[in-house]
């Protein structure tokens, strides 16, 4: 029996998903009893898929030095989500114009949220431009309403936590549910959804699908996944088992690129070492310097 292998090339991270191609599980497995998912289970699964998609969007389009902003209003301000949306759209349009003037392209993911004491604010993730100095001052100048809190993407606690925050549900969260209960239905929907710029690369654009044999899959399960050169396996990402609703076997894991200094790949570090090696000519081209890596290591 065969398996489908889906590969998501997310830049510094590659995610792999193996799923059985048949209807009832891998060879030798008994058919799982048919189970109808409850509405709660379906909602939980849909939420998990939503978080996974947002995490992949962040991995594809943003870097650790990009910015996580909280856009605030003066204390006591009360606005509808529609008014807040108009404000943030106006700010985004002005900021995008500044980016274009500096030959950059603005990318963002945002969510409108109600605070603990009823204050409405906006969370937005933007890419940090390399050609605009003091981008924090530019953002504050264009907002002009109240303060903005800035954090780097790295400092926010990782892509998984940030994706979960952007997809946070009202149900099951007493604090969030209590604040949203006073809002009209239209405002509730806006405060429970996220929005993105149109220029983001989507996971479906970088997904490849390949057919694998049963024995290849069996070897991967018995021996464990092996990383490609220059990558390591994220042990916490390995998941395998049988889907309780479909009865299909699955294996999922991620591999992460090994970096030297911040943003430097292992290959870049090797080439840099060649440049420092006294036995390698400094007149070599970039391609020849890569060939000199082995010589430098001797």
C-alpha positions as YAML, in Angstrom:
chain: A
units: angstrom
residues:
- id: 1
  name: UNK
  ca: [0.00, 0.00, 0.00]
- id: 2
  name: UNK
  ca: [1.18, 3.55, -0.68]
- id: 3
  name: UNK
  ca: [1.35, 6.80, 1.25]
- id: 4
  name: UNK
  ca: [1.11, 10.42, 0.19]
- id: 5
  name: UNK
  ca: [3.99, 12.62, 1.26]
- id: 6
  name: UNK
  ca: [3.28, 16.37, 1.46]
- id: 7
  name: UNK
  ca: [6.26, 18.69, 1.82]
- id: 8
  name: UNK
  ca: [5.87, 22.34, 2.82]
- id: 9
  name: UNK
  ca: [9.02, 24.34, 2.07]
- id: 10
  name: UNK
  ca: [8.71, 27.23, 4.53]
- id: 11
  name: UNK
  ca: [12.21, 28.64, 4.15]
- id: 12
  name: UNK
  ca: [14.18, 27.81, 7.29]
- id: 13
  name: UNK
  ca: [11.62, 25.13, 8.17]
- id: 14
  name: UNK
  ca: [10.37, 22.16, 6.17]
- id: 15
  name: UNK
  ca: [7.27, 20.30, 7.28]
- id: 16
  name: UNK
  ca: [6.41, 16.77, 6.17]
- id: 17
  name: UNK
  ca: [3.06, 14.99, 6.30]
- id: 18
  name: UNK
  ca: [2.68, 11.30, 5.42]
- id: 19
  name: UNK
  ca: [-0.86, 9.97, 5.07]
- id: 20
  name: UNK
  ca: [-2.16, 6.61, 3.86]
- id: 21
  name: UNK
  ca: [-3.66, 6.75, 0.35]
- id: 22
  name: UNK
  ca: [-6.35, 4.13, 0.95]
- id: 23
  name: UNK
  ca: [-9.67, 4.38, 2.74]
- id: 24
  name: UNK
  ca: [-9.18, 2.39, 5.93]
- id: 25
  name: UNK
  ca: [-5.54, 2.46, 7.03]
- id: 26
  name: UNK
  ca: [-2.17, 0.88, 6.20]
- id: 27
  name: UNK
  ca: [-1.56, -2.71, 5.18]
- id: 28
  name: UNK
  ca: [-2.25, -5.10, 8.03]
- id: 29
  name: UNK
  ca: [-4.30, -2.59, 10.02]
- id: 30
  name: UNK
  ca: [-7.87, -3.35, 10.97]
- id: 31
  name: UNK
  ca: [-10.56, -0.99, 9.85]
- id: 32
  name: UNK
  ca: [-11.30, 1.55, 12.55]
- id: 33
  name: UNK
  ca: [-14.91, 1.73, 13.73]
- id: 34
  name: UNK
  ca: [-16.83, 4.51, 12.00]
- id: 35
  name: UNK
  ca: [-17.03, 7.47, 14.35]
- id: 36
  name: UNK
  ca: [-19.07, 10.57, 13.72]
- id: 37
  name: UNK
  ca: [-17.34, 13.65, 15.05]
- id: 38
  name: UNK
  ca: [-19.34, 15.82, 17.42]
- id: 39
  name: UNK
  ca: [-19.74, 19.55, 16.70]
- id: 40
  name: UNK
  ca: [-17.23, 20.28, 19.48]
- id: 41
  name: UNK
  ca: [-14.67, 17.89, 17.97]
- id: 42
  name: UNK
  ca: [-15.17, 19.38, 14.51]
- id: 43
  name: UNK
  ca: [-14.75, 22.90, 15.90]
- id: 44
  name: UNK
  ca: [-11.57, 21.86, 17.72]
- id: 45
  name: UNK
  ca: [-10.13, 20.24, 14.57]
- id: 46
  name: UNK
  ca: [-11.00, 23.27, 12.43]
- id: 47
  name: UNK
  ca: [-9.32, 25.53, 14.98]
- id: 48
  name: UNK
  ca: [-6.16, 23.39, 14.96]
- id: 49
  name: UNK
  ca: [-6.04, 23.55, 11.16]
- id: 50
  name: UNK
  ca: [-6.51, 27.32, 11.31]
- id: 51
  name: UNK
  ca: [-3.61, 27.74, 13.77]
- id: 52
  name: UNK
  ca: [-1.43, 25.49, 11.59]
- id: 53
  name: UNK
  ca: [-2.18, 27.60, 8.51]
- id: 54
  name: UNK
  ca: [-1.40, 30.89, 10.29]
- id: 55
  name: UNK
  ca: [1.86, 29.48, 11.70]
- id: 56
  name: UNK
  ca: [2.91, 28.49, 8.18]
- id: 57
  name: UNK
  ca: [1.96, 31.93, 6.88]
- id: 58
  name: UNK
  ca: [4.22, 33.52, 9.49]
- id: 59
  name: UNK
  ca: [7.10, 31.15, 8.71]
- id: 60
  name: UNK
  ca: [6.81, 31.85, 4.99]
- id: 61
  name: UNK
  ca: [6.50, 35.63, 5.11]
- id: 62
  name: UNK
  ca: [8.19, 36.91, 8.26]
- id: 63
  name: UNK
  ca: [11.57, 36.73, 10.01]
- id: 64
  name: UNK
  ca: [12.62, 36.88, 13.69]
- id: 65
  name: UNK
  ca: [13.49, 40.58, 13.44]
- id: 66
  name: UNK
  ca: [10.05, 41.61, 12.14]
- id: 67
  name: UNK
  ca: [7.65, 43.57, 14.35]
- id: 68
  name: UNK
  ca: [4.60, 42.65, 16.44]
- id: 69
  name: UNK
  ca: [2.64, 45.84, 17.17]
- id: 70
  name: UNK
  ca: [-0.23, 46.63, 19.52]
- id: 71
  name: UNK
  ca: [-2.09, 49.73, 18.32]
- id: 72
  name: UNK
  ca: [-3.88, 51.51, 21.15]
- id: 73
  name: UNK
  ca: [-6.46, 54.27, 21.65]
- id: 74
  name: UNK
  ca: [-6.57, 56.86, 24.45]
- id: 75
  name: UNK
  ca: [-8.14, 55.58, 27.68]
- id: 76
  name: UNK
  ca: [-11.90, 55.83, 27.65]
- id: 77
  name: UNK
  ca: [-12.22, 55.69, 23.85]
- id: 78
  name: UNK
  ca: [-15.17, 53.60, 22.73]
- id: 79
  name: UNK
  ca: [-15.41, 52.69, 19.06]
- id: 80
  name: UNK
  ca: [-17.15, 50.03, 17.03]
- id: 81
  name: UNK
  ca: [-15.06, 47.43, 15.26]
- id: 82
  name: UNK
  ca: [-16.08, 49.01, 11.94]
- id: 83
  name: UNK
  ca: [-14.60, 52.37, 13.01]
- id: 84
  name: UNK
  ca: [-11.43, 50.68, 14.26]
- id: 85
  name: UNK
  ca: [-11.15, 48.79, 10.98]
- id: 86
  name: UNK
  ca: [-11.36, 52.07, 9.05]
- id: 87
  name: UNK
  ca: [-8.61, 53.55, 11.25]
- id: 88
  name: UNK
  ca: [-6.23, 50.62, 10.82]
- id: 89
  name: UNK
  ca: [-6.88, 50.44, 7.07]
- id: 90
  name: UNK
  ca: [-6.02, 54.14, 6.75]
- id: 91
  name: UNK
  ca: [-2.82, 53.60, 8.78]
- id: 92
  name: UNK
  ca: [-1.86, 50.55, 6.72]
- id: 93
  name: UNK
  ca: [-2.40, 52.44, 3.45]
- id: 94
  name: UNK
  ca: [-0.13, 55.30, 4.60]
- id: 95
  name: UNK
  ca: [2.54, 52.90, 5.86]
- id: 96
  name: UNK
  ca: [2.47, 50.92, 2.60]
- id: 97
  name: UNK
  ca: [3.08, 54.19, 0.73]
- id: 98
  name: UNK
  ca: [6.19, 54.83, 2.88]
- id: 99
  name: UNK
  ca: [7.41, 51.31, 2.15]
- id: 100
  name: UNK
  ca: [6.98, 51.80, -1.60]
- id: 101
  name: UNK
  ca: [8.90, 55.07, -1.47]
- id: 102
  name: UNK
  ca: [11.79, 53.11, 0.09]
- id: 103
  name: UNK
  ca: [11.52, 50.31, -2.53]
- id: 104
  name: UNK
  ca: [10.03, 47.92, 0.05]
- id: 105
  name: UNK
  ca: [6.79, 45.96, 0.19]
- id: 106
  name: UNK
  ca: [4.60, 45.93, 3.29]
- id: 107
  name: UNK
  ca: [3.30, 42.56, 4.51]
- id: 108
  name: UNK
  ca: [0.99, 42.17, 7.49]
- id: 109
  name: UNK
  ca: [-1.33, 39.96, 9.53]
- id: 110
  name: UNK
  ca: [-3.70, 41.68, 11.98]
- id: 111
  name: UNK
  ca: [-6.50, 41.09, 14.45]
- id: 112
  name: UNK
  ca: [-8.86, 43.45, 16.29]
- id: 113
  name: UNK
  ca: [-9.30, 42.58, 19.96]
- id: 114
  name: UNK
  ca: [-11.23, 43.69, 23.05]
- id: 115
  name: UNK
  ca: [-9.08, 44.14, 26.17]
- id: 116
  name: UNK
  ca: [-9.76, 43.00, 29.71]
- id: 117
  name: UNK
  ca: [-11.48, 46.26, 30.63]
- id: 118
  name: UNK
  ca: [-13.34, 46.72, 27.36]
- id: 119
  name: UNK
  ca: [-10.74, 48.80, 25.53]
- id: 120
  name: UNK
  ca: [-10.52, 47.97, 21.84]
- id: 121
  name: UNK
  ca: [-7.09, 47.71, 20.17]
- id: 122
  name: UNK
  ca: [-5.38, 46.12, 17.17]
- id: 123
  name: UNK
  ca: [-2.57, 43.57, 17.01]
- id: 124
  name: UNK
  ca: [-0.62, 43.59, 13.74]
- id: 125
  name: UNK
  ca: [2.49, 41.76, 12.55]
- id: 126
  name: UNK
  ca: [4.53, 43.65, 9.91]
- id: 127
  name: UNK
  ca: [7.82, 43.01, 8.16]
- id: 128
  name: UNK
  ca: [10.67, 45.29, 9.24]
- id: 129
  name: UNK
  ca: [12.09, 47.22, 6.24]
- id: 130
  name: UNK
  ca: [15.86, 47.28, 5.85]
- id: 131
  name: UNK
  ca: [15.85, 50.65, 4.07]
- id: 132
  name: UNK
  ca: [13.74, 52.68, 6.53]
- id: 133
  name: UNK
  ca: [15.47, 53.88, 9.68]
- id: 134
  name: UNK
  ca: [13.46, 54.44, 12.86]
- id: 135
  name: UNK
  ca: [10.45, 52.50, 11.57]
- id: 136
  name: UNK
  ca: [8.96, 52.68, 15.07]
- id: 137
  name: UNK
  ca: [8.83, 56.48, 14.88]
- id: 138
  name: UNK
  ca: [7.24, 56.28, 11.43]
- id: 139
  name: UNK
  ca: [4.54, 53.92, 12.71]
- id: 140
  name: UNK
  ca: [3.75, 56.18, 15.68]
- id: 141
  name: UNK
  ca: [3.65, 59.30, 13.51]
- id: 142
  name: UNK
  ca: [1.19, 57.74, 11.08]
- id: 143
  name: UNK
  ca: [-1.01, 56.30, 13.85]
- id: 144
  name: UNK
  ca: [-1.24, 59.55, 15.80]
- id: 145
  name: UNK
  ca: [-3.94, 58.37, 18.21]
- id: 146
  name: UNK
  ca: [-2.17, 56.87, 21.21]
- id: 147
  name: UNK
  ca: [0.81, 54.68, 21.98]
- id: 148
  name: UNK
  ca: [2.07, 51.64, 20.09]
- id: 149
  name: UNK
  ca: [3.78, 48.72, 21.81]
- id: 150
  name: UNK
  ca: [6.60, 47.15, 19.77]
- id: 151
  name: UNK
  ca: [8.05, 43.66, 20.10]
- id: 152
  name: UNK
  ca: [10.22, 41.65, 17.77]
- id: 153
  name: UNK
  ca: [8.80, 38.41, 16.45]
- id: 154
  name: UNK
  ca: [11.54, 36.50, 18.25]
- id: 155
  name: UNK
  ca: [10.66, 38.11, 21.60]
- id: 156
  name: UNK
  ca: [6.97, 37.28, 21.27]
- id: 157
  name: UNK
  ca: [7.60, 33.63, 22.13]
- id: 158
  name: UNK
  ca: [7.75, 31.77, 18.86]
- id: 159
  name: UNK
  ca: [5.51, 31.28, 15.85]
- id: 160
  name: UNK
  ca: [3.33, 28.61, 17.45]
- id: 161
  name: UNK
  ca: [2.24, 30.85, 20.33]
- id: 162
  name: UNK
  ca: [1.74, 33.85, 18.05]
- id: 163
  name: UNK
  ca: [-0.39, 31.84, 15.60]
- id: 164
  name: UNK
  ca: [-2.52, 30.52, 18.47]
- id: 165
  name: UNK
  ca: [-2.99, 34.08, 19.76]
- id: 166
  name: UNK
  ca: [-4.07, 35.38, 16.35]
- id: 167
  name: UNK
  ca: [-6.60, 32.52, 16.10]
- id: 168
  name: UNK
  ca: [-7.82, 32.77, 19.70]
- id: 169
  name: UNK
  ca: [-11.45, 31.76, 20.06]
- id: 170
  name: UNK
  ca: [-14.06, 33.39, 22.26]
- id: 171
  name: UNK
  ca: [-15.64, 30.12, 23.43]
- id: 172
  name: UNK
  ca: [-13.87, 28.51, 26.34]
- id: 173
  name: UNK
  ca: [-12.15, 31.77, 27.30]
- id: 174
  name: UNK
  ca: [-14.26, 33.36, 30.03]
- id: 175
  name: UNK
  ca: [-12.50, 36.71, 29.82]
- id: 176
  name: UNK
  ca: [-12.79, 37.02, 26.04]
- id: 177
  name: UNK
  ca: [-16.32, 35.64, 25.95]
- id: 178
  name: UNK
  ca: [-17.41, 38.09, 28.65]
- id: 179
  name: UNK
  ca: [-16.14, 41.10, 26.73]
- id: 180
  name: UNK
  ca: [-17.58, 39.96, 23.39]
- id: 181
  name: UNK
  ca: [-21.00, 39.21, 24.87]
- id: 182
  name: UNK
  ca: [-21.77, 42.95, 24.99]
- id: 183
  name: UNK
  ca: [-20.99, 43.51, 21.30]
- id: 184
  name: UNK
  ca: [-23.30, 43.25, 18.27]
- id: 185
  name: UNK
  ca: [-22.91, 40.14, 16.12]
- id: 186
  name: UNK
  ca: [-20.99, 42.02, 13.40]
- id: 187
  name: UNK
  ca: [-18.43, 43.29, 15.91]
- id: 188
  name: UNK
  ca: [-18.09, 39.83, 17.45]
- id: 189
  name: UNK
  ca: [-17.19, 38.34, 14.06]
- id: 190
  name: UNK
  ca: [-14.55, 41.00, 13.40]
- id: 191
  name: UNK
  ca: [-12.97, 40.42, 16.82]
- id: 192
  name: UNK
  ca: [-12.80, 36.65, 16.29]
- id: 193
  name: UNK
  ca: [-11.09, 36.66, 12.89]
- id: 194
  name: UNK
  ca: [-7.74, 37.70, 11.47]
- id: 195
  name: UNK
  ca: [-6.88, 39.48, 8.20]
- id: 196
  name: UNK
  ca: [-3.79, 39.45, 5.99]
- id: 197
  name: UNK
  ca: [-2.30, 41.51, 3.20]
- id: 198
  name: UNK
  ca: [-2.87, 40.13, -0.29]
- id: 199
  name: UNK
  ca: [0.83, 39.79, -1.10]
- id: 200
  name: UNK
  ca: [1.56, 36.96, 1.34]
- id: 201
  name: UNK
  ca: [2.89, 33.64, 0.10]
- id: 202
  name: UNK
  ca: [0.47, 30.87, 1.12]
- id: 203
  name: UNK
  ca: [1.37, 27.33, 2.23]
- id: 204
  name: UNK
  ca: [-0.47, 25.84, -0.73]
- id: 205
  name: UNK
  ca: [1.99, 27.66, -3.04]
- id: 206
  name: UNK
  ca: [5.00, 25.81, -1.60]
- id: 207
  name: UNK
  ca: [3.45, 22.36, -1.08]
- id: 208
  name: UNK
  ca: [4.60, 19.40, -3.14]
- id: 209
  name: UNK
  ca: [2.91, 15.99, -3.13]
- id: 210
  name: UNK
  ca: [4.65, 12.68, -3.82]
- id: 211
  name: UNK
  ca: [3.68, 9.02, -3.67]
- id: 212
  name: UNK
  ca: [5.71, 6.75, -1.35]
- id: 213
  name: UNK
  ca: [5.70, 2.99, -0.94]
- id: 214
  name: UNK
  ca: [4.51, 1.18, 2.17]
- id: 215
  name: UNK
  ca: [8.05, -0.06, 2.90]
- id: 216
  name: UNK
  ca: [9.52, 3.43, 2.72]
- id: 217
  name: UNK
  ca: [6.92, 4.58, 5.23]
- id: 218
  name: UNK
  ca: [7.57, 1.57, 7.46]
- id: 219
  name: UNK
  ca: [11.29, 2.35, 7.52]
- id: 220
  name: UNK
  ca: [10.59, 5.97, 8.48]
- id: 221
  name: UNK
  ca: [8.38, 4.83, 11.37]
- id: 222
  name: UNK
  ca: [10.82, 2.18, 12.67]
- id: 223
  name: UNK
  ca: [14.04, 4.19, 12.29]
- id: 224
  name: UNK
  ca: [12.59, 7.66, 12.73]
- id: 225
  name: UNK
  ca: [12.84, 10.57, 10.26]
- id: 226
  name: UNK
  ca: [16.28, 11.65, 9.11]
- id: 227
  name: UNK
  ca: [17.10, 15.29, 8.36]
- id: 228
  name: UNK
  ca: [18.66, 16.59, 5.18]
- id: 229
  name: UNK
  ca: [22.22, 18.02, 5.32]
- id: 230
  name: UNK
  ca: [22.20, 21.40, 7.05]
- id: 231
  name: UNK
  ca: [18.96, 20.68, 8.95]
- id: 232
  name: UNK
  ca: [17.93, 19.04, 12.24]
- id: 233
  name: UNK
  ca: [14.69, 17.34, 13.24]
- id: 234
  name: UNK
  ca: [12.47, 19.23, 15.68]
- id: 235
  name: UNK
  ca: [11.74, 16.41, 18.15]
- id: 236
  name: UNK
  ca: [8.64, 18.15, 19.47]
- id: 237
  name: UNK
  ca: [7.06, 18.20, 16.01]
- id: 238
  name: UNK
  ca: [7.04, 14.41, 15.49]
- id: 239
  name: UNK
  ca: [3.50, 12.99, 15.57]
- id: 240
  name: UNK
  ca: [2.36, 9.59, 14.37]
- id: 241
  name: UNK
  ca: [-0.68, 7.39, 14.85]
- id: 242
  name: UNK
  ca: [-4.06, 6.58, 13.35]
- id: 243
  name: UNK
  ca: [-6.77, 9.18, 12.80]
- id: 244
  name: UNK
  ca: [-9.65, 8.16, 15.06]
- id: 245
  name: UNK
  ca: [-12.27, 9.30, 12.54]
- id: 246
  name: UNK
  ca: [-10.82, 8.09, 9.22]
- id: 247
  name: UNK
  ca: [-8.72, 5.17, 10.44]
- id: 248
  name: UNK
  ca: [-5.82, 6.38, 8.26]
- id: 249
  name: UNK
  ca: [-2.22, 6.18, 9.47]
- id: 250
  name: UNK
  ca: [-0.18, 9.39, 9.52]
- id: 251
  name: UNK
  ca: [3.31, 10.71, 10.32]
- id: 252
  name: UNK
  ca: [4.16, 14.41, 10.66]
- id: 253
  name: UNK
  ca: [7.42, 16.15, 11.55]
- id: 254
  name: UNK
  ca: [9.46, 19.29, 10.85]
- id: 255
  name: UNK
  ca: [13.11, 19.92, 10.14]
- id: 256
  name: UNK
  ca: [14.80, 23.24, 10.88]
- id: 257
  name: UNK
  ca: [17.79, 24.82, 9.15]
- id: 258
  name: UNK
  ca: [20.98, 25.00, 11.20]
- id: 259
  name: UNK
  ca: [22.19, 28.59, 11.50]
- id: 260
  name: UNK
  ca: [25.49, 30.10, 12.53]
- id: 261
  name: UNK
  ca: [25.08, 33.74, 13.43]
- id: 262
  name: UNK
  ca: [21.59, 35.23, 13.31]
- id: 263
  name: UNK
  ca: [20.21, 34.52, 9.85]
- id: 264
  name: UNK
  ca: [23.38, 32.73, 8.64]
- id: 265
  name: UNK
  ca: [23.12, 29.23, 7.21]
- id: 266
  name: UNK
  ca: [25.68, 26.49, 7.73]
- id: 267
  name: UNK
  ca: [26.74, 26.85, 4.06]
- id: 268
  name: UNK
  ca: [27.26, 30.61, 4.46]
- id: 269
  name: UNK
  ca: [29.40, 29.97, 7.54]
- id: 270
  name: UNK
  ca: [31.53, 27.46, 5.60]
- id: 271
  name: UNK
  ca: [32.14, 29.95, 2.78]
- id: 272
  name: UNK
  ca: [33.09, 32.61, 5.32]
- id: 273
  name: UNK
  ca: [35.63, 30.23, 6.87]
- id: 274
  name: UNK
  ca: [37.10, 29.66, 3.41]
- id: 275
  name: UNK
  ca: [37.55, 33.42, 3.03]
- id: 276
  name: UNK
  ca: [39.51, 33.47, 6.31]
- id: 277
  name: UNK
  ca: [41.63, 30.42, 5.46]
- id: 278
  name: UNK
  ca: [45.20, 31.49, 4.49]
- id: 279
  name: UNK
  ca: [45.60, 28.45, 2.22]
- id: 280
  name: UNK
  ca: [42.70, 29.49, -0.08]
- id: 281
  name: UNK
  ca: [43.20, 32.22, -2.66]
- id: 282
  name: UNK
  ca: [41.13, 35.36, -2.03]
- id: 283
  name: UNK
  ca: [40.75, 35.82, -5.80]
- id: 284
  name: UNK
  ca: [38.47, 32.80, -6.23]
- id: 285
  name: UNK
  ca: [34.90, 33.33, -7.36]
- id: 286
  name: UNK
  ca: [31.98, 32.56, -5.03]
- id: 287
  name: UNK
  ca: [31.44, 29.17, -6.68]
- id: 288
  name: UNK
  ca: [35.10, 28.23, -6.31]
- id: 289
  name: UNK
  ca: [35.12, 29.36, -2.68]
- id: 290
  name: UNK
  ca: [32.33, 26.83, -1.99]
- id: 291
  name: UNK
  ca: [34.51, 24.16, -3.58]
- id: 292
  name: UNK
  ca: [37.30, 25.22, -1.21]
- id: 293
  name: UNK
  ca: [35.27, 24.37, 1.90]
- id: 294
  name: UNK
  ca: [36.64, 20.81, 2.02]
- id: 295
  name: UNK
  ca: [40.21, 22.04, 1.59]
- id: 296
  name: UNK
  ca: [39.81, 24.57, 4.40]
- id: 297
  name: UNK
  ca: [38.52, 21.91, 6.80]
- id: 298
  name: UNK
  ca: [41.68, 19.79, 6.40]
...
